[in-house]
Short mmCIF file of C-alpha atoms and ligand atoms in Angstrom, two decimals:
data_model
loop_
_atom_site.label_atom_id
_atom_site.label_comp_id
_atom_site.label_asym_id
_atom_site.label_seq_id
_atom_site.Cartn_x
_atom_site.Cartn_y
_atom_site.Cartn_z
CA MET P 1 38.10 19.96 -71.62
CA VAL P 2 39.35 18.36 -68.45
CA ASP P 3 43.12 18.72 -68.12
CA GLU P 4 43.73 15.52 -66.22
CA ALA P 5 47.48 15.79 -66.53
CA ALA P 6 47.37 19.04 -64.60
CA CYS P 7 45.60 17.40 -61.70
CA ARG P 8 47.61 16.16 -58.79
CA LYS P 9 45.50 13.22 -57.88
CA SER P 10 45.62 12.47 -54.21
CA LYS P 11 47.50 9.17 -54.00
CA MET P 12 45.68 8.28 -50.81
CA THR P 13 48.64 6.59 -49.26
CA GLN P 14 47.71 8.74 -46.27
CA PRO P 15 44.23 9.57 -44.94
CA LEU P 16 42.81 12.81 -46.34
CA ILE P 17 41.18 15.12 -43.80
CA ILE P 18 39.21 18.06 -45.19
CA ALA P 19 38.12 20.81 -42.81
CA ASN P 20 34.99 22.65 -43.91
CA TRP P 21 34.92 25.84 -41.88
CA LYS P 22 31.70 27.03 -43.58
CA MET P 23 31.02 30.71 -42.73
CA ASN P 24 33.36 30.68 -39.69
CA PRO P 25 35.19 32.10 -37.81
CA PRO P 26 33.84 35.66 -37.78
CA ASP P 27 37.16 37.50 -38.12
CA SER P 28 40.48 37.02 -39.84
CA LYS P 29 42.59 36.99 -36.69
CA GLU P 30 40.62 34.05 -35.33
CA ALA P 31 41.00 32.28 -38.69
CA PHE P 32 44.74 32.84 -38.67
CA ASP P 33 45.12 31.70 -35.05
CA LEU P 34 43.03 28.58 -35.66
CA ALA P 35 45.07 27.62 -38.74
CA SER P 36 48.36 28.31 -36.92
CA GLU P 37 47.40 26.15 -33.95
CA ILE P 38 46.28 23.31 -36.23
CA LYS P 39 49.45 23.59 -38.31
CA LYS P 40 51.62 23.31 -35.19
CA GLY P 41 49.59 20.42 -33.79
CA ILE P 42 49.75 18.20 -36.87
CA GLU P 43 53.33 18.78 -37.99
CA GLY P 44 55.08 15.53 -38.91
CA LEU P 45 51.91 13.40 -38.99
CA GLU P 46 51.40 10.99 -41.89
CA VAL P 47 48.20 12.56 -43.08
CA GLU P 48 47.03 15.09 -45.67
CA VAL P 49 45.04 17.97 -44.17
CA VAL P 50 43.18 20.53 -46.27
CA LEU P 51 41.62 23.58 -44.60
CA CYS P 52 38.68 25.08 -46.50
CA PRO P 53 38.05 28.51 -44.98
CA PRO P 54 35.72 31.21 -46.33
CA PHE P 55 37.16 32.73 -49.55
CA VAL P 56 38.25 35.97 -47.85
CA TYR P 57 40.67 34.18 -45.49
CA ILE P 58 42.40 32.10 -48.16
CA PRO P 59 45.26 34.49 -49.02
CA GLN P 60 46.36 34.93 -45.41
CA LEU P 61 46.30 31.17 -44.69
CA LEU P 62 48.24 30.02 -47.73
CA PRO P 63 51.73 30.40 -46.26
CA ALA P 64 50.82 27.63 -43.77
CA LYS P 65 53.08 25.13 -45.52
CA THR P 66 52.13 21.94 -43.66
CA LEU P 67 48.49 22.53 -44.56
CA LEU P 68 46.82 22.52 -47.93
CA ILE P 69 44.17 25.14 -48.55
CA GLY P 70 40.93 24.61 -50.44
CA ALA P 71 37.70 26.50 -51.10
CA GLN P 72 34.09 25.66 -50.32
CA ASP P 73 32.71 26.35 -53.80
CA CYS P 74 33.63 27.81 -57.18
CA SER P 75 32.03 28.93 -60.42
CA TRP P 76 31.96 26.78 -63.56
CA GLU P 77 33.24 29.81 -65.48
CA GLN P 78 36.87 30.94 -65.39
CA GLU P 79 36.25 34.70 -65.85
CA GLY P 80 33.68 37.19 -67.06
CA PRO P 81 30.41 38.89 -66.13
CA PHE P 82 29.34 36.66 -63.22
CA THR P 83 28.70 38.94 -60.27
CA GLY P 84 29.67 37.48 -56.91
CA GLU P 85 31.31 34.36 -58.36
CA ILE P 86 34.88 33.11 -57.79
CA SER P 87 36.51 31.10 -60.56
CA PRO P 88 38.54 27.89 -60.27
CA GLN P 89 41.37 29.70 -62.06
CA MET P 90 41.43 32.41 -59.36
CA LEU P 91 41.59 29.76 -56.62
CA LYS P 92 44.33 27.89 -58.44
CA ASN P 93 46.30 31.12 -58.95
CA LEU P 94 46.14 31.78 -55.20
CA GLY P 95 47.56 28.33 -54.46
CA CYS P 96 44.46 26.34 -53.53
CA THR P 97 44.62 22.60 -54.21
CA HIS P 98 41.03 21.43 -53.54
CA VAL P 99 37.48 22.72 -53.80
CA ILE P 100 34.41 21.31 -52.06
CA LEU P 101 31.48 21.10 -54.48
CA GLY P 102 27.81 20.25 -54.15
CA HIS P 103 27.62 20.51 -50.37
CA SER P 104 24.06 19.90 -49.19
CA GLU P 105 23.92 23.43 -47.75
CA ARG P 106 24.56 24.77 -51.27
CA ARG P 107 22.14 22.32 -52.82
CA GLN P 108 19.47 23.69 -50.46
CA LEU P 109 20.17 27.11 -52.02
CA GLY P 110 19.27 25.75 -55.45
CA GLU P 111 22.50 24.24 -56.77
CA THR P 112 21.69 21.33 -59.10
CA LEU P 113 23.62 18.15 -59.87
CA GLU P 114 24.22 19.46 -63.41
CA MET P 115 25.82 22.59 -61.94
CA VAL P 116 28.03 20.45 -59.69
CA ASN P 117 29.15 18.43 -62.72
CA LYS P 118 30.05 21.63 -64.61
CA LYS P 119 31.90 23.05 -61.60
CA ALA P 120 33.89 19.83 -61.15
CA LYS P 121 34.96 19.89 -64.81
CA ALA P 122 35.97 23.56 -64.56
CA ALA P 123 37.99 22.85 -61.41
CA LEU P 124 39.79 19.89 -63.00
CA ALA P 125 40.53 21.96 -66.10
CA VAL P 126 42.83 24.18 -64.03
CA GLY P 127 44.24 21.44 -61.80
CA LEU P 128 42.06 21.90 -58.73
CA LEU P 129 40.82 18.69 -57.10
CA PRO P 130 37.03 18.66 -56.69
CA VAL P 131 35.70 17.11 -53.48
CA VAL P 132 32.14 16.32 -54.52
CA CYS P 133 29.54 15.74 -51.81
CA ILE P 134 27.04 12.97 -52.40
CA GLY P 135 24.03 12.59 -50.13
CA GLU P 136 20.92 10.51 -50.16
CA GLU P 137 20.14 9.58 -53.78
CA ILE P 138 23.50 7.98 -54.42
CA GLU P 139 22.90 6.34 -57.82
CA LYS P 140 21.17 9.38 -59.33
CA GLU P 141 23.79 11.76 -57.94
CA MET P 142 26.73 9.62 -59.04
CA ASN P 143 25.30 9.30 -62.55
CA ILE P 144 25.11 13.05 -63.01
CA VAL P 145 28.01 14.51 -61.02
CA SER P 146 30.61 12.01 -62.25
CA ARG P 147 29.52 12.08 -65.92
CA ASP P 148 32.58 12.46 -68.24
CA ILE P 149 34.92 12.88 -65.24
CA LYS P 150 37.64 10.57 -63.95
CA ASN P 151 39.56 12.46 -61.26
CA LEU P 152 37.12 13.14 -58.46
CA ILE P 153 37.35 12.89 -54.73
CA LEU P 154 33.95 11.92 -53.38
CA ALA P 155 32.50 12.60 -49.96
CA TYR P 156 29.54 10.61 -48.75
CA GLU P 157 27.76 13.18 -46.62
CA PRO P 158 24.01 12.77 -46.19
CA SER P 159 22.43 16.04 -45.01
CA TRP P 160 20.80 14.30 -42.05
CA ALA P 161 24.23 13.34 -40.69
CA ILE P 162 25.53 16.91 -40.44
CA SER P 163 26.04 17.95 -36.81
CA THR P 164 24.63 21.46 -37.09
CA SER P 165 21.33 20.10 -38.36
CA GLY P 166 21.09 17.93 -35.26
CA GLY P 167 22.44 14.94 -37.15
CA ARG P 168 24.17 11.78 -36.13
CA ALA P 169 26.95 9.96 -37.96
CA VAL P 170 26.14 7.01 -40.21
CA SER P 171 27.26 3.58 -39.09
CA PRO P 172 30.55 2.19 -40.43
CA GLU P 173 28.49 -0.63 -42.03
CA ASP P 174 26.43 1.92 -43.97
CA MET P 175 29.62 3.70 -45.01
CA GLY P 176 30.99 0.41 -46.36
CA ASN P 177 27.79 -0.31 -48.30
CA VAL P 178 27.75 3.19 -49.79
CA ALA P 179 31.44 3.00 -50.74
CA ALA P 180 30.75 -0.28 -52.58
CA LEU P 181 27.81 1.31 -54.41
CA MET P 182 29.81 4.41 -55.37
CA LYS P 183 32.63 2.26 -56.74
CA ARG P 184 30.25 0.94 -59.41
CA PHE P 185 30.38 4.40 -61.04
CA ILE P 186 34.01 5.43 -60.67
CA PRO P 187 37.57 4.17 -61.19
CA SER P 188 38.58 1.89 -58.32
CA ASP P 189 41.30 4.27 -57.07
CA THR P 190 38.87 7.18 -56.55
CA PRO P 191 39.22 8.40 -52.96
CA ILE P 192 35.97 8.25 -50.99
CA LEU P 193 35.58 10.31 -47.82
CA TYR P 194 32.94 10.26 -45.14
CA GLY P 195 31.37 13.47 -43.75
CA GLY P 196 28.75 14.11 -41.08
CA SER P 197 29.28 14.48 -37.31
CA VAL P 198 32.86 13.18 -37.44
CA ASP P 199 34.88 13.80 -34.28
CA SER P 200 37.90 12.36 -32.50
CA ASN P 201 35.74 9.64 -30.90
CA ASN P 202 34.34 8.16 -34.09
CA VAL P 203 36.84 9.05 -36.86
CA LYS P 204 38.67 5.72 -36.62
CA SER P 205 35.52 3.72 -37.31
CA PHE P 206 35.08 5.25 -40.80
CA LEU P 207 38.58 4.70 -42.13
CA GLY P 208 39.71 1.61 -43.99
CA PRO P 209 40.27 0.23 -47.49
CA ASP P 210 36.61 -0.84 -47.85
CA LEU P 211 35.27 2.13 -45.91
CA ALA P 212 36.44 5.74 -46.32
CA GLN P 213 39.97 6.89 -47.13
CA GLY P 214 39.47 10.16 -45.31
CA VAL P 215 36.89 12.42 -43.72
CA LEU P 216 35.19 15.76 -44.30
CA VAL P 217 34.87 17.57 -40.98
CA GLY P 218 32.68 20.56 -40.18
CA ALA P 219 32.05 21.62 -36.58
CA ALA P 220 34.96 19.64 -35.10
CA SER P 221 37.41 21.44 -37.40
CA LEU P 222 36.67 24.78 -35.70
CA ASN P 223 38.04 23.57 -32.37
CA ALA P 224 41.82 23.28 -32.73
CA LYS P 225 42.37 20.80 -29.89
CA GLU P 226 39.57 18.50 -31.02
CA PHE P 227 40.61 18.69 -34.67
CA ILE P 228 44.28 17.98 -33.90
CA GLN P 229 43.23 14.96 -31.84
CA LEU P 230 41.02 13.76 -34.72
CA VAL P 231 43.92 14.13 -37.19
CA LYS P 232 46.31 12.28 -34.87
CA ILE P 233 43.89 9.34 -34.63
CA ALA P 234 43.40 9.30 -38.40
CA ALA P 235 47.17 9.34 -38.90
CA MET P 236 47.49 6.11 -36.88
CA GLN P 237 45.34 4.19 -39.38
C1 PEP N 301 29.82 19.39 -43.26
O1 PEP N 301 28.77 20.02 -43.19
O2 PEP N 301 30.53 19.37 -44.30
C2 PEP N 301 30.25 18.64 -42.08
C3 PEP N 301 31.13 17.70 -42.24
O3 PEP N 301 29.67 19.03 -40.90
P1 PEP N 301 29.76 18.33 -39.45
O4 PEP N 301 31.11 17.68 -39.32
O5 PEP N 301 29.61 19.48 -38.49
O6 PEP N 301 28.66 17.36 -39.38
#
């Protein structure tokens, strides 16, 4: 059962910026310093920023009050004999607000759309907001991942646009077309983000009522100065 009442749906009156740190940085001091610098740099800006560090850094970053903290994945189970898994309930208990699901790097490891759908329902059941990544086969992916779910945040992030795979960002026109297509499957107030090679130079071009209401940022979120600049530009939208 999806406990929709427990979910704090992002009202999207402000742009939503999600930082996907992936398996970085290599030690906890660097993670703490990066989060502290970002926190200081974005204080007072009209924007919602969620840092998604590796699981092991989450507890030490949670006191960073001006930032929300999310995870990069979760199980579809809440507890039990599932070696190596982390449950949505555990993330919620720590104080996480969001969880990225179905990232293309996880899908390459064998995660299916059905699994992403189950994970999103399990996250919503405990009041975590799922940020579900959608890539190339938009209609097929939307049909499966959004089945029986209302409160999603979606991120259009084709794998070929991701910077570390040598990608290049999609055009704002493509983003607009994809957003229109996605809206055929979801309630009209569902936030749609764009992800893939976003930086401070191009972030502005993706944001708008008919484009994206926020961005998912990988590589650029690991450089505090660049990320702060990106957030400042997004906040001016
Ligand atoms: C990502 O992989 O989620 C991502 C947004 O990466 P990048 O910004 O580095 O393209």
